[in-house]
Coordinates of N, CA and C and ligand atoms in Angstrom, one line a residue:
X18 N 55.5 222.7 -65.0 CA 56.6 223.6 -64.9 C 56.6 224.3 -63.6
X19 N 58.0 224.7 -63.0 CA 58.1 225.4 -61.8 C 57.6 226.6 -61.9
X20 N 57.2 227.5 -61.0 CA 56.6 228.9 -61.2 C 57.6 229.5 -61.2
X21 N 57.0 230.3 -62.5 CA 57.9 231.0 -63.2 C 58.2 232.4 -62.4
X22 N 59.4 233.2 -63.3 CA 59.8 234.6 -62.8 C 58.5 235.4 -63.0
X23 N 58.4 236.3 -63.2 CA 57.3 238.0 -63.4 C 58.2 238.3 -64.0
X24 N 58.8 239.3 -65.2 CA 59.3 240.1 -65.4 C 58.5 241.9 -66.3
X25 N 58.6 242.9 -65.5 CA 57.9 243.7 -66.5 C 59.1 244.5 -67.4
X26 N 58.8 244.6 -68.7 CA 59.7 245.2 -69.6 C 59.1 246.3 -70.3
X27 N 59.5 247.6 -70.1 CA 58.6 248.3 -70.4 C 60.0 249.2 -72.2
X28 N 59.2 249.2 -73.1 CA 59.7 249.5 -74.3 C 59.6 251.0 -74.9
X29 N 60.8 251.9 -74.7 CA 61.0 254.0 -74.5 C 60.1 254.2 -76.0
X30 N 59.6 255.1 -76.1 CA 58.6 255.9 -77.0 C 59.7 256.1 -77.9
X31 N 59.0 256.4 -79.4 CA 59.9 256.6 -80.9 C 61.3 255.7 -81.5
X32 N 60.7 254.5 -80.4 CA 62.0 253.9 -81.5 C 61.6 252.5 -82.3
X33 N 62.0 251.9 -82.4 CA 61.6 250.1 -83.1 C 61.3 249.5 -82.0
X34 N 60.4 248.7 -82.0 CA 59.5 247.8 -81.2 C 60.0 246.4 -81.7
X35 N 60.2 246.4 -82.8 CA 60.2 244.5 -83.0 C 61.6 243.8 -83.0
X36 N 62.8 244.1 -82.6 CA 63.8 243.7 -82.6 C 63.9 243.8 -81.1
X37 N 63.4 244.4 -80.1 CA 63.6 244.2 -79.0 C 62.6 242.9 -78.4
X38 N 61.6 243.1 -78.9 CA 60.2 241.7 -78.3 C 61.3 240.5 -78.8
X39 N 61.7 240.5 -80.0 CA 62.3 239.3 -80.6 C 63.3 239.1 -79.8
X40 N 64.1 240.2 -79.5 CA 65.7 239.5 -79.0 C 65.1 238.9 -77.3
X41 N 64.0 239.1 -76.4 CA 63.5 238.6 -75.1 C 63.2 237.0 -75.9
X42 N 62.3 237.3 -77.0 CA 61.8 235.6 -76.4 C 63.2 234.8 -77.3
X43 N 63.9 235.2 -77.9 CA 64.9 234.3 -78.2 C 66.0 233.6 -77.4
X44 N 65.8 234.6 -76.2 CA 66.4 234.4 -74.8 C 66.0 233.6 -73.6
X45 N 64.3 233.5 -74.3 CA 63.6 231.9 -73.3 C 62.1 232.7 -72.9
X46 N 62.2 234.3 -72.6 CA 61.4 234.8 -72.1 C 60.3 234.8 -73.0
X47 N 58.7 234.4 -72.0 CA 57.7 234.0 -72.5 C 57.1 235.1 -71.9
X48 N 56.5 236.1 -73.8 CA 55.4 237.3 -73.8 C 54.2 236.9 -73.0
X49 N 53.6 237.0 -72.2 CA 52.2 236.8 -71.5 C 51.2 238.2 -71.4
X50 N 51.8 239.2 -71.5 CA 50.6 240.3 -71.7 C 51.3 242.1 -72.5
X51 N 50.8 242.7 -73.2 CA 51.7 243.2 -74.0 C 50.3 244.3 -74.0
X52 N 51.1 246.0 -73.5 CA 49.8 246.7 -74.1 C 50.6 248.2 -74.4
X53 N 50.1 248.7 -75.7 CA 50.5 249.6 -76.5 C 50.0 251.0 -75.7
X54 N 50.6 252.1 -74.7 CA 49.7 253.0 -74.6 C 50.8 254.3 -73.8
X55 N 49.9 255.4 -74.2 CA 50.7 256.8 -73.5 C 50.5 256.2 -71.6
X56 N 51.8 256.6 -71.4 CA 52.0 256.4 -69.7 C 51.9 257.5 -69.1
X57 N 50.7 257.4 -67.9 CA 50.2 259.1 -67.5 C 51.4 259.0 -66.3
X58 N 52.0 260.5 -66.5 CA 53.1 261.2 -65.7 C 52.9 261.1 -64.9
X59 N 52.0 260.8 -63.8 CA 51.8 260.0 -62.3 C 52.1 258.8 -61.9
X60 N 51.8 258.3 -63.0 CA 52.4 256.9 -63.1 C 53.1 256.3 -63.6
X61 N 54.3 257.4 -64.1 CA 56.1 257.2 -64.5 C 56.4 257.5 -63.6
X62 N 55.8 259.0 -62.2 CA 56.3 259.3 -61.4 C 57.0 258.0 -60.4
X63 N 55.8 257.7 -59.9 CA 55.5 256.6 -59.2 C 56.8 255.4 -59.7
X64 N 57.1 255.0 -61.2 CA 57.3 253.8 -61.1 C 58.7 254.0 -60.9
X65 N 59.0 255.5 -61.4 CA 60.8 255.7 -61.0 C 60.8 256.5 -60.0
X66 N 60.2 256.4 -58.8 CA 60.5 257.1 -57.6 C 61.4 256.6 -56.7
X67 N 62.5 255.7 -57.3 CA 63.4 255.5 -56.5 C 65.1 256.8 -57.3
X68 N 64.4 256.8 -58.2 CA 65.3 257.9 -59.0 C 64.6 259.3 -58.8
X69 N 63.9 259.6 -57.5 CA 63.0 261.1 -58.1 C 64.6 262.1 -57.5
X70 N 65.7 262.0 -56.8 CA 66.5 262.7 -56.5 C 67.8 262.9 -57.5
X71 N 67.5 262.0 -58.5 CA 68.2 262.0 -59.8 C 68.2 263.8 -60.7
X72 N 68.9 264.0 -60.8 CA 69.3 265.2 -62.3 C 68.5 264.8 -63.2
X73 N 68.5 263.6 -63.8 CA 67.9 263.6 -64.9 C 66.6 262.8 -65.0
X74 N 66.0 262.9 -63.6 CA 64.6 262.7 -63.5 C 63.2 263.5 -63.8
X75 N 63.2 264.5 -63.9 CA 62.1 264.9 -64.7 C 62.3 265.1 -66.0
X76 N 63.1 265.0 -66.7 CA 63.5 264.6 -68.2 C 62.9 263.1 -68.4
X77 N 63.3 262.2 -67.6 CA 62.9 261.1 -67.9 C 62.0 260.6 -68.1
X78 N 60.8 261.3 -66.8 CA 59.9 261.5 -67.1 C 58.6 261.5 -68.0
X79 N 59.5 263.4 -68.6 CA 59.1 263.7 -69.9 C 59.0 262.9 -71.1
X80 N 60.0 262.5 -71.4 CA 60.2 261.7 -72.3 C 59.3 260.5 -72.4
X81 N 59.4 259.3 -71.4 CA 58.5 258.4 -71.3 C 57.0 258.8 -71.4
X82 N 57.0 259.9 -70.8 CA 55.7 260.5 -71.0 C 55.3 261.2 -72.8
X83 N 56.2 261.2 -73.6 CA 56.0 261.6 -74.9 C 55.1 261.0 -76.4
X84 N 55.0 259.9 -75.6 CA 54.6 259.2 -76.7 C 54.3 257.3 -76.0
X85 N 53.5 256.6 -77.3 CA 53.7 255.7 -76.4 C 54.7 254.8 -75.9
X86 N 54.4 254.0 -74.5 CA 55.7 252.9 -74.5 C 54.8 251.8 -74.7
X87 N 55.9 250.3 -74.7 CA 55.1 248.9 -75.1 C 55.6 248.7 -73.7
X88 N 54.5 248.0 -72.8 CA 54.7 247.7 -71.7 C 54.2 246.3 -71.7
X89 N 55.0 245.1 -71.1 CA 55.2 243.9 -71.7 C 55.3 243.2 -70.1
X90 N 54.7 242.0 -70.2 CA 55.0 240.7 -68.7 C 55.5 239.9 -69.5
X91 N 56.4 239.4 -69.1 CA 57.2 238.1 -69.5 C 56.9 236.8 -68.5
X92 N 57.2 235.9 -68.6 CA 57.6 234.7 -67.4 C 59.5 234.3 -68.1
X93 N 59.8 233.4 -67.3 CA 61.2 233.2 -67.2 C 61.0 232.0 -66.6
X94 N 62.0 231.2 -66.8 CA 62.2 229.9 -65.7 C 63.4 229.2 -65.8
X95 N 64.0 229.8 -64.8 CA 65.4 229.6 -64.4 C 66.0 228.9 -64.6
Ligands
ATP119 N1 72.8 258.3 -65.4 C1 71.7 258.4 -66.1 N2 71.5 259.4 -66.9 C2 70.3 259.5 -67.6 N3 69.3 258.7 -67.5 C3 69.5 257.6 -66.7 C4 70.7 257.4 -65.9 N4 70.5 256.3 -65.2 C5 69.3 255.8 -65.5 N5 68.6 256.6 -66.4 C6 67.3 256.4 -67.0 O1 66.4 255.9 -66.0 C7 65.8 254.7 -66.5 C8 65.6 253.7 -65.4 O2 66.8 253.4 -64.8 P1 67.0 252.2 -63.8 O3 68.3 252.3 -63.2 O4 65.8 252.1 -62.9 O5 67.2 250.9 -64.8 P2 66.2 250.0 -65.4 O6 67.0 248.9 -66.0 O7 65.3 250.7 -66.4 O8 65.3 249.4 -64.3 P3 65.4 248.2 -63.3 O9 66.8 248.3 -62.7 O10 64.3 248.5 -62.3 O11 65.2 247.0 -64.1 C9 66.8 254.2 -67.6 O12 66.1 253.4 -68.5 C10 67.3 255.5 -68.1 O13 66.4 256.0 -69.1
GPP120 C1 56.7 252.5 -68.4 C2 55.5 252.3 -67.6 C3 55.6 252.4 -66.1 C4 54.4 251.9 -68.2 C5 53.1 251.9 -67.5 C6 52.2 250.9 -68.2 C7 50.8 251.0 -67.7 C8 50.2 252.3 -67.2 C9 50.0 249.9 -67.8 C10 48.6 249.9 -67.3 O1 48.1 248.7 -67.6 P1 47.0 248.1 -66.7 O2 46.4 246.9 -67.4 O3 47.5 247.8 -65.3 O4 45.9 249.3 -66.5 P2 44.6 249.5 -67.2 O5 43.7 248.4 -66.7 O6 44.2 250.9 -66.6 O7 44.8 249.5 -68.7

Protein backbone atom coordinates (compact mmCIF):
# COMPACT_ATOMS: atom_id res chain seq x y z
CA UNK A 1 0.00 0.00 0.00
CA UNK A 2 1.10 3.72 -0.75
CA UNK A 3 2.15 5.62 2.42
CA UNK A 4 -0.44 6.48 4.07
CA UNK A 5 -1.82 10.10 5.48
CA UNK A 6 -1.01 10.80 9.60
CA UNK A 7 -3.99 12.07 10.88
CA UNK A 8 -4.18 13.13 14.70
CA UNK A 9 -7.93 13.26 16.04
CA UNK A 10 -8.11 14.34 19.26
CA UNK A 11 -11.83 13.50 21.10
CA UNK A 12 -13.34 17.02 23.76
CA UNK A 13 -13.74 15.74 27.54
CA UNK A 14 -17.55 14.64 28.90
CA UNK A 15 -19.03 13.53 25.92
CA UNK A 16 -19.51 9.94 24.04
CA UNK A 17 -16.45 8.43 22.68
CA UNK A 18 -17.83 5.51 20.63
CA UNK A 19 -19.97 6.94 17.92
CA UNK A 20 -17.23 9.25 16.98
CA UNK A 21 -14.14 6.26 16.74
CA UNK A 22 -16.90 4.42 14.69
CA UNK A 23 -18.14 7.18 12.33
CA UNK A 24 -13.70 7.60 11.37
CA UNK A 25 -13.19 4.04 10.59
CA UNK A 26 -16.39 3.71 8.67
CA UNK A 27 -14.99 6.46 6.53
CA UNK A 28 -11.71 4.26 5.62
CA UNK A 29 -9.66 5.79 8.48
CA UNK A 30 -7.38 3.18 10.07
CA UNK A 31 -7.10 3.55 14.32
CA UNK A 32 -3.20 2.95 14.76
CA UNK A 33 -2.67 4.48 18.27
CA UNK A 34 -5.41 5.56 20.71
CA UNK A 35 -4.62 6.92 24.40
CA UNK A 36 -7.08 7.89 27.12
CA UNK A 37 -5.60 10.81 29.28
CA UNK A 38 -5.91 14.45 31.09
CA UNK A 39 -4.00 16.94 28.51
CA UNK A 40 -1.45 19.10 30.63
CA UNK A 41 -2.39 22.91 29.98
CA UNK A 42 1.11 23.45 28.40
CA UNK A 43 0.47 21.16 26.12
CA UNK A 44 -3.14 22.41 24.86
CA UNK A 45 -1.24 25.67 25.05
CA UNK A 46 1.21 24.73 22.60
CA UNK A 47 -1.06 22.64 20.40
CA UNK A 48 -3.57 25.65 19.74
CA UNK A 49 -1.09 28.41 19.60
CA UNK A 50 -2.06 29.35 16.45
CA UNK A 51 -5.46 30.42 18.12
CA UNK A 52 -3.64 32.00 21.38
CA UNK A 53 -5.02 35.65 19.96
CA UNK A 54 -8.44 34.18 19.89
CA UNK A 55 -11.41 35.38 22.67
CA UNK A 56 -12.08 32.22 23.30
CA UNK A 57 -8.77 30.80 23.83
CA UNK A 58 -8.14 30.35 27.32
CA UNK A 59 -11.69 28.89 27.73
CA UNK A 60 -10.61 26.45 25.34
CA UNK A 61 -8.05 25.66 26.98
CA UNK A 62 -9.75 25.17 30.12
CA UNK A 63 -12.08 23.03 29.05
CA UNK A 64 -9.80 20.57 27.14
CA UNK A 65 -7.92 20.79 30.09
CA UNK A 66 -11.05 19.42 32.36
CA UNK A 67 -11.16 16.12 32.01
CA UNK A 68 -9.91 13.50 29.79
CA UNK A 69 -9.61 13.73 25.91
CA UNK A 70 -9.15 10.43 23.50
CA UNK A 71 -6.27 11.29 21.50
CA UNK A 72 -6.18 9.07 18.38
CA UNK A 73 -3.57 8.50 14.99
CA UNK A 74 -5.32 7.37 12.14
CA UNK A 75 -3.69 6.51 8.59
CA UNK A 76 -5.83 7.41 5.45
CA UNK A 77 -5.07 6.55 1.88
CA UNK A 78 -6.26 8.61 -0.58
N1 LIG B 1 -15.24 30.79 16.85
C1 LIG B 1 -14.98 29.91 17.81
N2 LIG B 1 -15.58 30.03 19.02
C2 LIG B 1 -15.31 29.17 20.03
N3 LIG B 1 -14.45 28.13 19.93
C3 LIG B 1 -13.84 27.96 18.74
C4 LIG B 1 -14.07 28.84 17.62
N4 LIG B 1 -13.29 28.41 16.58
C5 LIG B 1 -12.63 27.34 17.03
N5 LIG B 1 -12.95 27.05 18.32
C6 LIG B 1 -12.43 25.96 19.16
O1 LIG B 1 -11.07 25.72 18.82
C7 LIG B 1 -10.89 24.36 18.47
C8 LIG B 1 -9.81 24.24 17.42
O2 LIG B 1 -10.19 24.96 16.29
P1 LIG B 1 -9.46 24.78 14.92
O3 LIG B 1 -9.91 25.90 14.05
O4 LIG B 1 -8.00 24.62 15.14
O5 LIG B 1 -10.14 23.50 14.29
P2 LIG B 1 -9.84 21.96 14.38
O6 LIG B 1 -10.67 21.35 13.32
O7 LIG B 1 -10.05 21.48 15.77
O8 LIG B 1 -8.33 21.80 14.07
P3 LIG B 1 -7.56 21.64 12.68
O9 LIG B 1 -8.07 22.71 11.79
O10 LIG B 1 -6.14 21.82 13.11
O11 LIG B 1 -7.86 20.24 12.22
C9 LIG B 1 -12.26 23.90 18.01
O12 LIG B 1 -12.43 22.52 18.19
C10 LIG B 1 -13.19 24.69 18.91
O13 LIG B 1 -13.33 24.06 20.16
C1 LIG C 1 -5.80 17.40 22.57
C2 LIG C 1 -4.36 17.12 22.76
C3 LIG C 1 -3.37 18.07 22.25
C4 LIG C 1 -4.00 15.98 23.39
C5 LIG C 1 -2.63 15.68 23.76
C6 LIG C 1 -2.41 14.23 23.78
C7 LIG C 1 -1.09 13.85 24.43
C8 LIG C 1 -0.48 14.74 25.48
C9 LIG C 1 -0.54 12.72 24.10
C10 LIG C 1 0.76 12.30 24.70
O1 LIG C 1 1.06 11.07 24.19
P1 LIG C 1 2.56 10.66 23.96
O2 LIG C 1 2.56 9.20 23.72
O3 LIG C 1 3.22 11.53 22.96
O4 LIG C 1 3.27 11.03 25.33
P2 LIG C 1 3.66 10.13 26.55
O5 LIG C 1 4.73 9.22 26.05
O6 LIG C 1 4.17 11.15 27.56
O7 LIG C 1 2.44 9.43 27.02
Amino acid sequence: MANPEHTFIAIKPHGLMGEIIKCYEQKGFLLVAMKFLRAPEEHLRQHYIDLKDQSFFPGLVKYMNSGNVMAMEHYSWQ
